CSV table of C-alpha atoms in Angstrom, one decimal:
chain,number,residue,atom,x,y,z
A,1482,UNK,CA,25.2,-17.7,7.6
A,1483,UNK,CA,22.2,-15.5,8.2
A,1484,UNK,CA,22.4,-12.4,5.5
A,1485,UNK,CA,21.8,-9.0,6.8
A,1486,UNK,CA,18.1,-7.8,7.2
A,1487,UNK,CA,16.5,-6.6,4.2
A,1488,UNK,CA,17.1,-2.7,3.9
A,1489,UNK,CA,14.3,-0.6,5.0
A,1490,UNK,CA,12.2,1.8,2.1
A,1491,UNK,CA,14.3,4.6,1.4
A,1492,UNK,CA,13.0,8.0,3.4
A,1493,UNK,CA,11.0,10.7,1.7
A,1494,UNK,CA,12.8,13.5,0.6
A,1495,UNK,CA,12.4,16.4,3.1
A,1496,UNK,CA,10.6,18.3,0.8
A,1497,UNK,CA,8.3,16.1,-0.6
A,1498,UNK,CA,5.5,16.6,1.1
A,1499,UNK,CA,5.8,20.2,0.0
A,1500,UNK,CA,6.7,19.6,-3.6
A,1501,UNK,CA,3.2,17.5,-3.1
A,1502,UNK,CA,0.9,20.0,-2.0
A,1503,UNK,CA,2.0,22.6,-4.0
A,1504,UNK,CA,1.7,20.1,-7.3
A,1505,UNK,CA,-1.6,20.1,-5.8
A,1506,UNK,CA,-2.1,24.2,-5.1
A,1507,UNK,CA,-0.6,24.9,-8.6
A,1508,UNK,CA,-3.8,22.2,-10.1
A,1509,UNK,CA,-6.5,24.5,-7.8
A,1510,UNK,CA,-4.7,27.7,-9.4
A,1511,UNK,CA,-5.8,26.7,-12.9
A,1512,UNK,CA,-8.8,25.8,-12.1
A,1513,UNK,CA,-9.6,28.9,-10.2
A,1514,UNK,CA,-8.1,31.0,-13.3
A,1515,UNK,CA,-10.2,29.4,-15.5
A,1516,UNK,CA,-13.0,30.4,-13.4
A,1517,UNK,CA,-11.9,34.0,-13.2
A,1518,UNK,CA,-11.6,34.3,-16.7
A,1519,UNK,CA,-15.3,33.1,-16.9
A,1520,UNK,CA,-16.7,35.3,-14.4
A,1521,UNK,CA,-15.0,38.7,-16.2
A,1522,UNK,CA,-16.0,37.4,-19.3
A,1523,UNK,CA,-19.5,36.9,-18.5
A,1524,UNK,CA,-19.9,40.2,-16.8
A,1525,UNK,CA,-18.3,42.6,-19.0
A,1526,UNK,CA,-19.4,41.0,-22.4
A,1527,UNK,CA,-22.8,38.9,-21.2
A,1528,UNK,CA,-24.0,41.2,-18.6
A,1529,UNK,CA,-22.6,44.6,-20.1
A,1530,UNK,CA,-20.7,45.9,-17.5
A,1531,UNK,CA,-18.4,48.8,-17.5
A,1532,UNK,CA,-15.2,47.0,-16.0
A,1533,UNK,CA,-11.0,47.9,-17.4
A,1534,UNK,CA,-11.2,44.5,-19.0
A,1535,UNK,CA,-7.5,45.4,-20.2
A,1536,UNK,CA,-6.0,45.6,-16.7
A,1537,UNK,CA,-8.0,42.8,-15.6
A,1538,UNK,CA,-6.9,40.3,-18.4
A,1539,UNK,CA,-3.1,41.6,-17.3
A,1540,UNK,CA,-3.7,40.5,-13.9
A,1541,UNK,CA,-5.0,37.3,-15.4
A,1542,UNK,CA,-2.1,36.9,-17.5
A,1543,UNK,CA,0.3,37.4,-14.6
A,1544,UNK,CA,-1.2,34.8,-12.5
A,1545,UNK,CA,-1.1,32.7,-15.5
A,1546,UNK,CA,2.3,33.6,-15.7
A,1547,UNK,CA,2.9,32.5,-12.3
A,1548,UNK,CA,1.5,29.0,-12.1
A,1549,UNK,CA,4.2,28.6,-15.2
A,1550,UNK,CA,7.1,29.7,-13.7
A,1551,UNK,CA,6.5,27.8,-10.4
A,1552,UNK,CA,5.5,24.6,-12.9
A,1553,UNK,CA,9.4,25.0,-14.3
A,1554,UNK,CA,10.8,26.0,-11.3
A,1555,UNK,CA,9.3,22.7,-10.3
A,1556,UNK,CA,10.5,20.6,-12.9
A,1557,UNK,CA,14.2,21.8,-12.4
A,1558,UNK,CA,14.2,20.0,-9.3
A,1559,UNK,CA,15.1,22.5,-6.7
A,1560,UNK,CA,13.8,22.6,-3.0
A,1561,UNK,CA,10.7,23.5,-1.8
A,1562,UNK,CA,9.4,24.4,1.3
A,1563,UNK,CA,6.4,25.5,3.7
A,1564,UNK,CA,7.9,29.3,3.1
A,1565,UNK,CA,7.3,28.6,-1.0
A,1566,UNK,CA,3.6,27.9,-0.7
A,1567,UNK,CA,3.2,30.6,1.8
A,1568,UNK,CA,4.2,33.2,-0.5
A,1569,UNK,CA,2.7,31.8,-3.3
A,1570,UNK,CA,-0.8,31.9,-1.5
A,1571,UNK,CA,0.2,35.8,-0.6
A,1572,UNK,CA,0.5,36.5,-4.2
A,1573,UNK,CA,-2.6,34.9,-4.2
A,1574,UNK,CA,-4.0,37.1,-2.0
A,1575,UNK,CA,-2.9,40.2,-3.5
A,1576,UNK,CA,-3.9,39.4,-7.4
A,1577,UNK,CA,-7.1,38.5,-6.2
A,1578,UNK,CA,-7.4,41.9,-4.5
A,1579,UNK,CA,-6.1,43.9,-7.6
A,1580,UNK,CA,-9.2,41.8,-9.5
A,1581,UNK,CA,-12.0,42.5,-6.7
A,1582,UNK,CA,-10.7,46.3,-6.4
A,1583,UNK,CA,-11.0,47.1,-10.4
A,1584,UNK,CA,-14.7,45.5,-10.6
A,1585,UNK,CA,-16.8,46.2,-7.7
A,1586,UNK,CA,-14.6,46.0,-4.6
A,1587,UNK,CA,-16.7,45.1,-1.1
A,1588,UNK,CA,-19.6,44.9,-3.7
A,1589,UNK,CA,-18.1,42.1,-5.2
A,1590,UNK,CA,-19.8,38.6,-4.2
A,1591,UNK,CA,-16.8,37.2,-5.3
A,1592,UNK,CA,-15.2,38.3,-2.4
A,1593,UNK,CA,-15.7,34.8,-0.6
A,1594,UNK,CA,-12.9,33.8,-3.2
A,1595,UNK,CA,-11.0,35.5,0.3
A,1596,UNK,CA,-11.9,31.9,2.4
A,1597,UNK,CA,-11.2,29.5,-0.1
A,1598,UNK,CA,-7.6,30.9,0.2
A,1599,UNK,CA,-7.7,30.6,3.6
A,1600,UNK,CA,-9.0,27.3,3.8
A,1601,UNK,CA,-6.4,25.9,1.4
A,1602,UNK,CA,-4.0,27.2,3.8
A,1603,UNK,CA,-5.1,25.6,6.3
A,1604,UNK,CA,-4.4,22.4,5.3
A,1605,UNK,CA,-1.3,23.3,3.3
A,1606,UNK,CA,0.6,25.7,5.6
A,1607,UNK,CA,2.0,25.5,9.0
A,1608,UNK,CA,0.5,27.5,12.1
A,1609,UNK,CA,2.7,30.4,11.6
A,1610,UNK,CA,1.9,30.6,8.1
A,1611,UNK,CA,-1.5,30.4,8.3
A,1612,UNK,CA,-1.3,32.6,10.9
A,1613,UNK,CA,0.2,34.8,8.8
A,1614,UNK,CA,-2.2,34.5,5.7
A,1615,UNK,CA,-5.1,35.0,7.4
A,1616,UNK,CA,-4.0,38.5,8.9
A,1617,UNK,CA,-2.6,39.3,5.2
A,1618,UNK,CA,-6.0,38.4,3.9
A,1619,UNK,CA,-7.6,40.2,6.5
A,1620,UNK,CA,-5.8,43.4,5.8
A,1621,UNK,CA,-6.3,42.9,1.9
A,1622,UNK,CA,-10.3,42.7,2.3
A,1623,UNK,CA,-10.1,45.5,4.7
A,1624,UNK,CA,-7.9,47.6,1.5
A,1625,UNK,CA,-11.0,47.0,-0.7
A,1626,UNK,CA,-13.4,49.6,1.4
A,1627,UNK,CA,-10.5,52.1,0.8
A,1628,UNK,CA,-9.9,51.5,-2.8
A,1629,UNK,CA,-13.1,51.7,-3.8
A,1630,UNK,CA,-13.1,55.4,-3.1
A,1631,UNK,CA,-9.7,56.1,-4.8
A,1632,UNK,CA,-10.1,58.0,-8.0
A,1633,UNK,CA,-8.5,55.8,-11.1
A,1634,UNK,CA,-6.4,56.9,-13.6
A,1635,UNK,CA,-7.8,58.0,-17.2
A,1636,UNK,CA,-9.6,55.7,-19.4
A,1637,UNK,CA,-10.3,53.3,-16.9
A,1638,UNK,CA,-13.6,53.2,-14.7
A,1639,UNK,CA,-15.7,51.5,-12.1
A,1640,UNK,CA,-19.1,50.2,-13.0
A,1641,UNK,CA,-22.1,52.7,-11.2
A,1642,UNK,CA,-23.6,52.1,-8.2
A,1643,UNK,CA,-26.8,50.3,-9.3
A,1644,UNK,CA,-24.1,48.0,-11.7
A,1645,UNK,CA,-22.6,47.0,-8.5
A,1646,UNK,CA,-25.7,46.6,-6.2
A,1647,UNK,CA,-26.9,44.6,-9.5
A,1648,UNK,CA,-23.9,42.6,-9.9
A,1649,UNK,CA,-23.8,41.7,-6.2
A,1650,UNK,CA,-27.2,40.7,-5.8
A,1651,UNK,CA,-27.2,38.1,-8.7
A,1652,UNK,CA,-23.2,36.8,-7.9
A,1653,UNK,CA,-24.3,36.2,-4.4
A,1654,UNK,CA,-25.1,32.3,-5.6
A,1655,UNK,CA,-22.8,31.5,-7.9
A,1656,UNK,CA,-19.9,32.9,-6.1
A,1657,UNK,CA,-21.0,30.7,-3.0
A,1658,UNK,CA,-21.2,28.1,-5.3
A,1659,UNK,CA,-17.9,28.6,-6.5
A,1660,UNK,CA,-16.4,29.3,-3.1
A,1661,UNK,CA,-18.2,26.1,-1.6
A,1662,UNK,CA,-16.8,24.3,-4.6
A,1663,UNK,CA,-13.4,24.3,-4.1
A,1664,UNK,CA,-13.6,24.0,-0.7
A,1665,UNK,CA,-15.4,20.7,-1.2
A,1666,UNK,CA,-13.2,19.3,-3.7
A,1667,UNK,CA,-10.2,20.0,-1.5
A,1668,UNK,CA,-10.9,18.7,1.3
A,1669,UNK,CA,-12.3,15.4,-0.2
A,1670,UNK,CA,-9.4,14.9,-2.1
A,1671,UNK,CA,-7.2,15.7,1.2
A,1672,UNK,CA,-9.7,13.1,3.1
A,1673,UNK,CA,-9.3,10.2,0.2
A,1674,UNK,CA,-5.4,11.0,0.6
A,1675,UNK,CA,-5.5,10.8,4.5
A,1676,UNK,CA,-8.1,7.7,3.8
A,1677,UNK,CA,-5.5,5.7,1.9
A,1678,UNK,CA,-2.6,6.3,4.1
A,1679,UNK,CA,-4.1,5.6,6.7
A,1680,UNK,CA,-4.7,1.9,4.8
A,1681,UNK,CA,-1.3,1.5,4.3
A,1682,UNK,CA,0.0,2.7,7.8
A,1683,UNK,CA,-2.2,-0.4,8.9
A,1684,UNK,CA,-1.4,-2.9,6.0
A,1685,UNK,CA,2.4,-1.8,7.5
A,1686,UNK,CA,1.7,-2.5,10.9
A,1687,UNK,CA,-0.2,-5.5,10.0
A,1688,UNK,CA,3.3,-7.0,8.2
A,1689,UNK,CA,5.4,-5.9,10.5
A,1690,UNK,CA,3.8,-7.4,13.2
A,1691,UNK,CA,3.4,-10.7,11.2
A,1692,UNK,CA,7.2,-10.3,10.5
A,1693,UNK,CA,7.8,-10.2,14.7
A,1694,UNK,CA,5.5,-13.1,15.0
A,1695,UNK,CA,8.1,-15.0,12.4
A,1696,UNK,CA,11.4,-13.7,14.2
A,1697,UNK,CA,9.5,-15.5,17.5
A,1698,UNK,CA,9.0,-18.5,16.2
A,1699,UNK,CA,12.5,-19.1,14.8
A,1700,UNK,CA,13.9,-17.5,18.4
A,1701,UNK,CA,11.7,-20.2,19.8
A,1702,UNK,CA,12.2,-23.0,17.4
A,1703,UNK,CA,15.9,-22.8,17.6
A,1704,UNK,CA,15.8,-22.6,21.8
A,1705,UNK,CA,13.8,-25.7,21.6
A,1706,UNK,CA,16.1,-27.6,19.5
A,1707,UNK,CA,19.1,-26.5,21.3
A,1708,UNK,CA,17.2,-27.0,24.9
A,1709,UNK,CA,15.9,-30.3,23.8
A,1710,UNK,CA,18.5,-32.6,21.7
A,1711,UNK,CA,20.9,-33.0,24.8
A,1712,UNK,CA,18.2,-35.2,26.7
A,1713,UNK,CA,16.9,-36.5,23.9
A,1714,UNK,CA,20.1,-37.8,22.8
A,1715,UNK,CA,20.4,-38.8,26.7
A,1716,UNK,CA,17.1,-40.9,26.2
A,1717,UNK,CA,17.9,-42.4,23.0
A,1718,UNK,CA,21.1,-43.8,23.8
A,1719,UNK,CA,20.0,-45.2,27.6
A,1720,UNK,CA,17.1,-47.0,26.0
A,1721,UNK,CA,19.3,-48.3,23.4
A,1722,UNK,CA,21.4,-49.6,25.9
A,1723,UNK,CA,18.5,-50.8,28.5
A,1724,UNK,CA,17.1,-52.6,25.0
A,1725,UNK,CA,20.6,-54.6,24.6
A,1726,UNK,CA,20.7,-55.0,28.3
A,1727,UNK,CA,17.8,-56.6,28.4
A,1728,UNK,CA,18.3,-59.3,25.3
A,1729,UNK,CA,20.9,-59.7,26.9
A,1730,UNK,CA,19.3,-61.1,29.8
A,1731,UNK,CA,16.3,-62.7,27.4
A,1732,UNK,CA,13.7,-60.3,28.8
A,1733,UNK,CA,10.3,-60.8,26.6
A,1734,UNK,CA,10.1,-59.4,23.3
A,1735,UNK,CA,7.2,-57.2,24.5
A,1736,UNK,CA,9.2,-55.0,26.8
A,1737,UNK,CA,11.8,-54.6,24.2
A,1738,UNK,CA,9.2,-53.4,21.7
A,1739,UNK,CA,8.3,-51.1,24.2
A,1740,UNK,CA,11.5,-49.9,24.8
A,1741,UNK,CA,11.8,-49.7,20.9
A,1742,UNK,CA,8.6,-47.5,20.5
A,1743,UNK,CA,10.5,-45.2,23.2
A,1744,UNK,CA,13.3,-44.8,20.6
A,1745,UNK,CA,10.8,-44.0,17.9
A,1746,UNK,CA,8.9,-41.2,20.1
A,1747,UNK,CA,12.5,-39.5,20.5
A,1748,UNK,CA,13.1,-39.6,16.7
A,1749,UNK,CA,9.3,-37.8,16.5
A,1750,UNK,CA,10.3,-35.3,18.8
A,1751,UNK,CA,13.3,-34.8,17.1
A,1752,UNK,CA,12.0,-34.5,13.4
A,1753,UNK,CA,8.9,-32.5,14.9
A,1754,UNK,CA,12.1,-29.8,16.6
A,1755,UNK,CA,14.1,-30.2,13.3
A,1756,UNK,CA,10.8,-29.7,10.9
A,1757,UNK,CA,9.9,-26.2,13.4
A,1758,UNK,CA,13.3,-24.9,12.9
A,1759,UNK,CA,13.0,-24.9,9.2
A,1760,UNK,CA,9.8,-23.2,8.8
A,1761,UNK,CA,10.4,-21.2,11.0
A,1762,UNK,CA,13.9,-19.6,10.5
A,1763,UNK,CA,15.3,-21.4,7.4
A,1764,UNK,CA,13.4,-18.5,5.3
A,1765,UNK,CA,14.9,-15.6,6.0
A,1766,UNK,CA,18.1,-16.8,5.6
A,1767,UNK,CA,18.2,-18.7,2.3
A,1768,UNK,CA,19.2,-16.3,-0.5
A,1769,UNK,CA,17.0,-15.1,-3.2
A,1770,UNK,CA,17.5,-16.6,-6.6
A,1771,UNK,CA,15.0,-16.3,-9.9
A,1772,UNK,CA,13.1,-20.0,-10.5
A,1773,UNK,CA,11.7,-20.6,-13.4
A,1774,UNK,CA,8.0,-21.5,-12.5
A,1775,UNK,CA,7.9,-25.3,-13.8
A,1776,UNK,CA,11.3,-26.1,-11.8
A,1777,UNK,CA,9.9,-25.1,-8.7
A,1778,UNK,CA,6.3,-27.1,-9.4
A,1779,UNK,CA,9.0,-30.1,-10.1
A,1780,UNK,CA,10.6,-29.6,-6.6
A,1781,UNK,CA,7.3,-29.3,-4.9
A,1782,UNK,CA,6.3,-32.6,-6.6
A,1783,UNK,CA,9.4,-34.1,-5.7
A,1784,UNK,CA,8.9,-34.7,-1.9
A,1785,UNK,CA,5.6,-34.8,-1.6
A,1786,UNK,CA,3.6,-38.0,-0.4
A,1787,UNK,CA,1.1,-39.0,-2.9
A,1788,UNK,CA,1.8,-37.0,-5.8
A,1789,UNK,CA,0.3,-39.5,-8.2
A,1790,UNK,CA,-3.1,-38.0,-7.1
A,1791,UNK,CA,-2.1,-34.2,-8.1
A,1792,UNK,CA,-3.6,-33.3,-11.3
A,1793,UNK,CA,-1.1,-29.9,-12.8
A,1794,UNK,CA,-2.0,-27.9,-15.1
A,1795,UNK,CA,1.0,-25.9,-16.1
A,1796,UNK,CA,0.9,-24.0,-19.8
A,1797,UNK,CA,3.9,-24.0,-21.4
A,1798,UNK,CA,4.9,-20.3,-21.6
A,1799,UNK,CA,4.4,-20.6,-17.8
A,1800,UNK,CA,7.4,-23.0,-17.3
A,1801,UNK,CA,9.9,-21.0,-18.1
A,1802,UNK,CA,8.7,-17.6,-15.7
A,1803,UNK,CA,10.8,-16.7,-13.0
A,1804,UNK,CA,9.8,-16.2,-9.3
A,1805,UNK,CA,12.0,-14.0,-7.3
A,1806,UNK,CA,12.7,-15.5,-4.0
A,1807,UNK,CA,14.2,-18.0,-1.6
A,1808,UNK,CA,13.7,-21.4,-3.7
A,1809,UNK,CA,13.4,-23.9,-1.2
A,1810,UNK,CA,10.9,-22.0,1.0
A,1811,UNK,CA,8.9,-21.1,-2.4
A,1812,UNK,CA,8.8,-25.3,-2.7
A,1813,UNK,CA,8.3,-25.8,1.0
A,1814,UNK,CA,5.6,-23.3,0.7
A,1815,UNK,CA,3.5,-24.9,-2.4
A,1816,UNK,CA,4.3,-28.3,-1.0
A,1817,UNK,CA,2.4,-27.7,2.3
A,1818,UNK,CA,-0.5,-25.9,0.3
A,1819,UNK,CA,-0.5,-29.0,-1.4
A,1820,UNK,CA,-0.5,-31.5,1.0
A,1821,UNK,CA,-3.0,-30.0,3.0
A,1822,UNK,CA,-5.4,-30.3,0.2
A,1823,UNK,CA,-4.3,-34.3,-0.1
A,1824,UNK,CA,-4.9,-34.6,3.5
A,1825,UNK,CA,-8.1,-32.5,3.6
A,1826,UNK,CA,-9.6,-34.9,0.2
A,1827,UNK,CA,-10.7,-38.6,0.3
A,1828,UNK,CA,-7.5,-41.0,-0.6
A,1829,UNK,CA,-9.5,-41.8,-3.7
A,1830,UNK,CA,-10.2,-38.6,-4.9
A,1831,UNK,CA,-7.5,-35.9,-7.1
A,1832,UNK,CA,-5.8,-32.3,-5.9
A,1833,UNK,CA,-6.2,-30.2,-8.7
A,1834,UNK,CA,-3.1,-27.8,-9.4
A,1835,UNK,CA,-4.0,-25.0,-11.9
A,1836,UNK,CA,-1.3,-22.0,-13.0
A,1837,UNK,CA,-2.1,-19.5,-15.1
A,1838,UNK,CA,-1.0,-15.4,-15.8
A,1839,UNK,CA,-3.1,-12.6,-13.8
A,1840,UNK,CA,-2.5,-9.4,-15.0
A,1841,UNK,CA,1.5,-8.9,-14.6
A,1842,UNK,CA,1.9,-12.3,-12.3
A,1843,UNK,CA,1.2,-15.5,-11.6
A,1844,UNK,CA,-1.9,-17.1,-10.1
A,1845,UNK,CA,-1.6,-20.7,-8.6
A,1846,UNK,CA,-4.7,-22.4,-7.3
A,1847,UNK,CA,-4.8,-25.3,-5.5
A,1848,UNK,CA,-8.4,-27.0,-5.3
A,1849,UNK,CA,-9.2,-29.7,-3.1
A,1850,UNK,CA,-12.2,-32.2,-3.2
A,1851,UNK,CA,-13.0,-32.2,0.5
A,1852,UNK,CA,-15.5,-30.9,3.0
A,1853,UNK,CA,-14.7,-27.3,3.4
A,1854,UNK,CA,-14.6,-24.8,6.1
A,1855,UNK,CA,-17.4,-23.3,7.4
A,1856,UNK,CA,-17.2,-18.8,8.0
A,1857,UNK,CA,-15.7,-19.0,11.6
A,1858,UNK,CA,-12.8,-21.8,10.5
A,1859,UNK,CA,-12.4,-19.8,7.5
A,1860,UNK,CA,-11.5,-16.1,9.5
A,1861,UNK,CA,-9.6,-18.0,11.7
A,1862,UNK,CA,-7.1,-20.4,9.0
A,1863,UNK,CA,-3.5,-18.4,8.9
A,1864,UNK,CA,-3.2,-17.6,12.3
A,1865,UNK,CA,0.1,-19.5,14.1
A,1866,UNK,CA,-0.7,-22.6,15.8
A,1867,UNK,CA,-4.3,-22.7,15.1
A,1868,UNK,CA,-5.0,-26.3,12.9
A,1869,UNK,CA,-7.9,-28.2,12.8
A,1870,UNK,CA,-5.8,-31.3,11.7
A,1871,UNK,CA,-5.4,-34.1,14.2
A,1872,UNK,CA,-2.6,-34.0,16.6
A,1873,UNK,CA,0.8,-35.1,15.1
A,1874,UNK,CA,-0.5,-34.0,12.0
A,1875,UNK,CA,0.6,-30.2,11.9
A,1876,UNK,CA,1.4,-27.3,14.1
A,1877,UNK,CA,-0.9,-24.8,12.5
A,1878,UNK,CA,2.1,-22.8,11.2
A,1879,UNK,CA,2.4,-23.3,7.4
A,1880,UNK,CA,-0.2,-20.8,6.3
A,1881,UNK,CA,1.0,-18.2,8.6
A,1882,UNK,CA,4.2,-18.5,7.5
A,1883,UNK,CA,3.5,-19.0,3.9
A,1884,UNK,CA,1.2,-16.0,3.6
A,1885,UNK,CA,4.1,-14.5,5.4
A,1886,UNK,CA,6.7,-15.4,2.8
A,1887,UNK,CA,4.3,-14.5,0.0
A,1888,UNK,CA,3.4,-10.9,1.0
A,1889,UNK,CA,7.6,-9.9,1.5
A,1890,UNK,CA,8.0,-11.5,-2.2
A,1891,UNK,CA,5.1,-8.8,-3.2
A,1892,UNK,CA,2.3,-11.6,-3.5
A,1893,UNK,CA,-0.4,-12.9,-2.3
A,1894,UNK,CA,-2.2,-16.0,-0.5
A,1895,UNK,CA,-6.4,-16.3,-0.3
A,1896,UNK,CA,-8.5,-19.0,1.0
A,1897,UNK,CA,-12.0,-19.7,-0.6
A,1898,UNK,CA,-14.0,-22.4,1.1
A,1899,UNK,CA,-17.7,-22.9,1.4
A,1900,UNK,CA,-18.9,-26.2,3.6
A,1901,UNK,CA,-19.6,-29.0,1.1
A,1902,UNK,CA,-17.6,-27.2,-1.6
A,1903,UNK,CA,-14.1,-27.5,-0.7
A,1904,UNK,CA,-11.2,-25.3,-0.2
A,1905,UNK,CA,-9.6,-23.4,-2.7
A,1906,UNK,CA,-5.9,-21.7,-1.7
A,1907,UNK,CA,-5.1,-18.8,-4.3
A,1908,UNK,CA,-1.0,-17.8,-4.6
A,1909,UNK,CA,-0.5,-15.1,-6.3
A,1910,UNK,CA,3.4,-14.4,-7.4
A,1911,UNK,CA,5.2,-11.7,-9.7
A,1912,UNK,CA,7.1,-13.1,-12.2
A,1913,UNK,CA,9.2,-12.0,-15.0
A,1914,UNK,CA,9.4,-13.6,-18.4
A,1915,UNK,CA,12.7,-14.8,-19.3
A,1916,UNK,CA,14.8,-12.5,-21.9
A,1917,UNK,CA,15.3,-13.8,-25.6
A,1918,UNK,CA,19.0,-14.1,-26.3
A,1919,UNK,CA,20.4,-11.6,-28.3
A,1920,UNK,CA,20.4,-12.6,-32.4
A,1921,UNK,CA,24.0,-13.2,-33.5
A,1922,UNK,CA,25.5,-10.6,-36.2
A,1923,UNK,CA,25.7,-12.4,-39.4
């Protein structure tokens, strides 16, 4: 009995891609404070401006403020939206208005600080909301030509006119500089994002095509067996009977061992149709059971033709990891990698089986001592049906389907060959040392 299709990755949370990019805004919201807090400093202590330090380190504080009550409000789990970042970005908006109107307003350089806002929500917001900021931010800049003329209250002033021209002049650069800054590292880190996603999207499509190709072959493996074994059968029992029939009458040995090599072809064609129909559909429905590494090298060994010329090397703590999978394909899978090195080496000459750990797996390589595989054999070695065997000798579908196998089990399968050198199939497999027993209580 087939089991059900493996269960497909569990859906995003609706809110996750929010909860991501404000993770990320929050990250550009310290970075820009820390920034802020430069700039103010360096003016009012550095370049001896008259700025209300004290109501600018309170707008500071605030936004401080801010980025940890949204880090909390984070960590309690609860929902966040598009609408959550908008309003965030609006506070934004409006701190950074408070800080350009109390130390230079349209004087400021810093004032470019407006567009980095604007292009963070364009990436991070939807239309409406961006929409939305940019007429908010509009309207704020637009505020600083009228606050600038609006008398503050006692004990707090604005630096002169020459401070201003002064302090615009020389923060032209750096506040492009800062401005440009941002914008850069945002966007690259939004491009390496889309990059990688983009990667897996394909390595997806790439499996689940591979995983089609698979479904085929049993589809067609099985309508072959059923289509074919009736006349078969029909052609192995007339020419069993023709073959008695005609001892019968004392035909010549000759046509009877023809008729007898008849038989044998229907055998072929039946082991060939019984041989398809495991490979191809016998995998996804054996269960998944843990095997300890060594038993499955000892099953692999087991029916496999010419074993006495496999050299293994197989450590010790490596018998006894276990591979998480279907344990007769695993075999069936190792066996074939192993055979076609035998087949691909000189009768007189070893198959070298080596295991050992790579990083949190297993890594098995299987070296032969033949002629290799020049580039264009090499690309092509894994696709279904293509072989460069002679005929009778394979179907060109066990790498397919054992790279196949591998990759749902979380692994790996690579070919290194170079003409001359031999070919060199690397497995890779996750494994999980076995648990020590628990120590009785004395």
């Amino acid at each position: 009995m087939t089991p059900p299709p493996p269960a497909a990755p569990p859906r995003p949370e609706p809110d996750s891609r929010a909860r991501i990019n404000l993770e990320w805004l929050l990250r550009l919201r310290w970075g820009l404070l820390l920034g802020q807090t430069l700039v103010i400093g360096v003016a009012a202590f550095g370049l001896e401006l008259a700025l209300p330090v004290p109501v600018l380190a309170a707008l500071l504080g605030l936004e401080a403020l801010t980025n940890v009550s949204v880090r909390a409000w984070l960590s309690r789990g609860l929902r966040v939206t598009d609408g959550t970042i908008g309003k965030l970005m609006l506070w934004d908006t409006l701190v950074l208005t408070g800080l350009l109107a109390l130390s230079g307003g349209t004087h400021n350089p810093f004032t470019t600080l407006y567009l980095v806002n604007v292009a963070l929500g364009t990436v991070l917001l939807p239309a409406r909301w961006m929409w939305g900021l940019l007429g908010f931010t509009l309207m704020a800049f637009g505020s600083l030509f009228v606050l600038q003329d609006v008398e503050l209250p006692a004990g707090l002033s604005r630096p002169d006119h020459a401070e201003l021209m002064r302090l615009h002049l020389n923060g032209m650069w750096v506040a492009f500089a800062v401005a440009a800054g941002f914008i850069v590292y945002f966007v690259q880190r939004v491009t390496r994002a889309l990059g990688a996603r983009e990667q897996e999207l394909a390595q997806a499509r790439a499996l689940h095509a591979r995983r089609e190709k698979v479904a085929s072959l049993a589809t067609l493996a099985a309508g072959a067996a059923h289509e074919l074994s009736t006349p078969l059968s029909t052609i192995a029992v007339v020419a069993k009977e023709v073959e008695r029939a005609l001892a019968t009458a004392g035909t010549s040995e000759s046509v009877r061992e023809d008729l007898r090599l008849i038989r044998q072809q229907v055998d072929r064609c039946r082991d060939v149709l019984v041989q398809m129909s495991a490979d191809a559909g016998q995998t996804t429905g054996e269960p998944f059971h843990p095997v300890p590494l060594g038993r499955l090298v000892e099953d692999m060994l087991a029916e496999l033709p010419g074993r006495e010329r496999v050299d293994v090397e197989l450590p010790g703590e490596a018998r006894a990891w276990h591979v998480h999978g279907p344990p007769r394909a695993l075999a069936r899978v190792l066996r074939g990698l192993v055979k076609n090195a035998l087949q691909a080496s000189q009768a007189s000459r070893p198959v070298a089986l080596r295991v050992r750990a790579r990083g949190g797996g297993a890594l098995l390589e299987v070296q032969d001592a033949g002629t290799g595989m020049p580039a264009d054999v090499l690309s092509r070695a894994g696709e279904p049906f293509f072989t460069t065997k002679p005929p009778g000798e394979g179907m060109g579908l066990g790498l397919f389907l054992a790279r196949t196998l591998v990759e749902q089990l979380g692994g790996s399968l690579e070919l290194r060959s170079s003409p001359g050198q031999g070919t060199t199939a690397s497995l890779a497999l996750p494994v999980t040392e076995p648990r020590a027993a628990p120590e009785r209580a004395s």
